[in-house]
Coordinates of C-alpha atoms in Angstrom, one line a residue:
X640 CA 12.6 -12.0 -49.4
X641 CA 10.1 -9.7 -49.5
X642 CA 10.0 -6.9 -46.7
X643 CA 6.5 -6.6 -44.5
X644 CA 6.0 -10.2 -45.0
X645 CA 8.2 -11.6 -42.8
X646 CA 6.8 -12.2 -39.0
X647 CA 8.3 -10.0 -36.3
X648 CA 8.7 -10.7 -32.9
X649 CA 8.2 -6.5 -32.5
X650 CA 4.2 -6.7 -32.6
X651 CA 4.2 -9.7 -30.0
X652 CA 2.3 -7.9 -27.0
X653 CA 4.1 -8.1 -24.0
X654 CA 2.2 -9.0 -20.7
X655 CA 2.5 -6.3 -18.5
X656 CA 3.5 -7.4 -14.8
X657 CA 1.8 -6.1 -11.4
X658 CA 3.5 -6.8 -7.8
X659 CA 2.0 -7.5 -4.9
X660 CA 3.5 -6.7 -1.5
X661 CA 1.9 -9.0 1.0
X662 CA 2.8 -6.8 4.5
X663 CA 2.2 -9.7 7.1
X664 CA 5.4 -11.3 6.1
X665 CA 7.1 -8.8 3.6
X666 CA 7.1 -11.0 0.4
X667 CA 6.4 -9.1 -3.3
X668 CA 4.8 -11.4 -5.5
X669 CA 4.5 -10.7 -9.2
X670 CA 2.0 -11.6 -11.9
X671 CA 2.0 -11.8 -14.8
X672 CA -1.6 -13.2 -15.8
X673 CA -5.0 -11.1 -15.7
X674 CA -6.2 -11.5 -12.3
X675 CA -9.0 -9.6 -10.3
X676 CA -8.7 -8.2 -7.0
X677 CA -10.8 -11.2 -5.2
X678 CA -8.6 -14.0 -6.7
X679 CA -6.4 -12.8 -4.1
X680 CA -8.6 -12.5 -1.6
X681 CA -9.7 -16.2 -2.1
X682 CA -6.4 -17.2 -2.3
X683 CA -5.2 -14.9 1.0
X684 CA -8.5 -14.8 3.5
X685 CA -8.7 -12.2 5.5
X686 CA -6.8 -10.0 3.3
X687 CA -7.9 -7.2 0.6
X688 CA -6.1 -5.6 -2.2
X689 CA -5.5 -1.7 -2.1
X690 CA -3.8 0.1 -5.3
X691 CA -0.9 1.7 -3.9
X692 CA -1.6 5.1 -5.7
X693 CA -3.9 5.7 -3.1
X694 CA -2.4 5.3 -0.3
X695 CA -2.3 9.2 1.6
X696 CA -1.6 9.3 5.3
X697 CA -4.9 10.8 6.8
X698 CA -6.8 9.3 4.9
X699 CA -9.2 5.6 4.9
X700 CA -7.4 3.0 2.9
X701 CA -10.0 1.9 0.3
X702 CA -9.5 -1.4 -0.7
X703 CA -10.5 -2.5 -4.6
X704 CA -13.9 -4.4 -5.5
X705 CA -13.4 -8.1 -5.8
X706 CA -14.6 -7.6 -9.7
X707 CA -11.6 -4.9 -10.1
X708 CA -9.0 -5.8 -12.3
X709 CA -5.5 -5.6 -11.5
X710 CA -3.5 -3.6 -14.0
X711 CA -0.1 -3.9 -15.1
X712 CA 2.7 -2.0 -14.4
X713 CA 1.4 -1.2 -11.0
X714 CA 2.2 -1.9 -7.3
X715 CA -0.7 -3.5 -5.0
X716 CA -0.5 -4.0 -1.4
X717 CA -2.4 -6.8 0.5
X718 CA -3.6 -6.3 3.6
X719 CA -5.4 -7.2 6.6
X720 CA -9.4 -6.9 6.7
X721 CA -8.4 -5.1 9.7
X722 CA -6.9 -2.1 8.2
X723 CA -9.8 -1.2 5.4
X724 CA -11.2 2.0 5.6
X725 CA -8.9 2.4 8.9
X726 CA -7.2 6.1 8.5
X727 CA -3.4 5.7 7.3
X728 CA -1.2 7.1 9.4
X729 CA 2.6 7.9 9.0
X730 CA 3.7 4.9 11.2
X731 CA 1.8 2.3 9.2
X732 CA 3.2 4.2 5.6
X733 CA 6.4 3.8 7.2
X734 CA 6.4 0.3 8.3
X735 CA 4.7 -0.6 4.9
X736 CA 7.7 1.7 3.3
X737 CA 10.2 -0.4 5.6
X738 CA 8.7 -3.8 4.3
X739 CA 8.9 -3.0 0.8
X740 CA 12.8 -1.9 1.0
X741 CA 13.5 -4.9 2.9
X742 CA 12.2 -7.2 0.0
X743 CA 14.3 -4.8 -2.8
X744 CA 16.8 -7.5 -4.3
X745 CA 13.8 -9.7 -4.9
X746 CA 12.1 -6.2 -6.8
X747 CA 15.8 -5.0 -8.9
X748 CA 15.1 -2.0 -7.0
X749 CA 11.3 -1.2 -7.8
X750 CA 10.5 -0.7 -4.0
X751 CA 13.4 1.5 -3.6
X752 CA 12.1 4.1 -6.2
X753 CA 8.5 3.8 -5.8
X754 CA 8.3 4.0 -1.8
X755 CA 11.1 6.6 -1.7
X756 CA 8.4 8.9 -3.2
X757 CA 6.1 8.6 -0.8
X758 CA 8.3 7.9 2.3
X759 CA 10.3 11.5 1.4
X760 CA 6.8 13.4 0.8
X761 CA 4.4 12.0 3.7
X762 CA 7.2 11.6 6.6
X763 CA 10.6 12.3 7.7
X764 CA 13.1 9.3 7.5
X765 CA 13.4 7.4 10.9
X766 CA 15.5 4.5 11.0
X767 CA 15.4 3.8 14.3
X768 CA 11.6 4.0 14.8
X769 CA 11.0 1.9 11.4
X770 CA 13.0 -1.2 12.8
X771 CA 11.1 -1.0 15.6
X772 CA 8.1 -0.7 14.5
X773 CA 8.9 -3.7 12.5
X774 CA 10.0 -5.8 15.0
X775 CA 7.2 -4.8 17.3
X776 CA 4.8 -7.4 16.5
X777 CA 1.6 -7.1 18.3
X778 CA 3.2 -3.6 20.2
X779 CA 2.6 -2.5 16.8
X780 CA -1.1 -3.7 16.2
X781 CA -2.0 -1.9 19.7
X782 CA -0.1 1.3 18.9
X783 CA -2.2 1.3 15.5
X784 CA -5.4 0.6 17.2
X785 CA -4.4 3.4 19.1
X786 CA -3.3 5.8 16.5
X787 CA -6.3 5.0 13.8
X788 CA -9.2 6.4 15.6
X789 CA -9.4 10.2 15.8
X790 CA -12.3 12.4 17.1
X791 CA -12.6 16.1 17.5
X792 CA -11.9 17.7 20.6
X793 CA -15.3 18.9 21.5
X794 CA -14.8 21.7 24.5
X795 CA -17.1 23.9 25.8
X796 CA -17.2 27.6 24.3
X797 CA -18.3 29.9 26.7
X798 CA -19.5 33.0 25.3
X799 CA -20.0 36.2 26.5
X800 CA -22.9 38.8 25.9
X801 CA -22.5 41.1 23.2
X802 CA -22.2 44.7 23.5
X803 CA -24.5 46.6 21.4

């Protein structure tokens, strides 16, 4: 046999795989087939896909266009129409944190290391408050509400004349 002429199972292109974490009940889903962002949406309504890269606590959660393609190798949330362009805070990173490790056997351990990242950088571990906050139920959706908006304190400045 010749070398170079046999086939090889070496240049077979592997199809990468993307997860899903769908936060109303805490399942990870993953894909393996090319899929845009608004296949999910039809197939979840009320729901958008947000790239979990984004995410930053203080920040709006952008969700991705529905002609967006999902890549591989990467970890998408889907999550209420509610929550778009709402600012993240650390209570809803947490809770979304808290899902994720809950669903870790299902993940061999994916959650674990990529939510570990931003759990350790954007908040201080509370155990306590992230059970809690998942067994809230709607508690939780009025504390968000709550904690979402933010305006600027907008006191009077009295000033005084200036002394030439």
């Amino acid at each position: 046999m010749e070398m170079g002429n046999g086939g090889s199972s070496c240049n077979r292109k592997k199809k990468e795989v993307f997860k899903v974490l769908l936060v109303d009940d805490g399942r990870v889903e993953a894909y393996r087939k090319a899929m845009r962002a608004g296949e999910l949406m039809v197939e979840y309504p009320g729901h958008f896909v947000c790239d979990s890269g984004y995410l930053k606590v203080g920040h709006r959660i952008q969700g991705l266009l529905a002609h967006q393609e999902l890549q591989g190798r990467k970890f998408y949330f889907l999550l209420p129409m509610d929550l778009l362009y709402s600012v993240l805070t650390h209570d809803e990173l947490s809770s979304f944190n808290y899902k994720a490790s809950r669903s870790r056997p299902t993940l061999n351990n994916f959650a674990n290391t990529i939510f570990s990242h931003f759990f350790v950088c954007m908040c201080p571990p509370q155990p306590e408050k992230l059970r809690s906050l998942a067994d809230a139920g709607a508690e939780t959706d009025e504390t968000y509400s709550k904690l979402r908006s933010w305006r600027p304190a907008l006191e009077t400045i009295n000033e005084s004349p200036s002394r030439a």
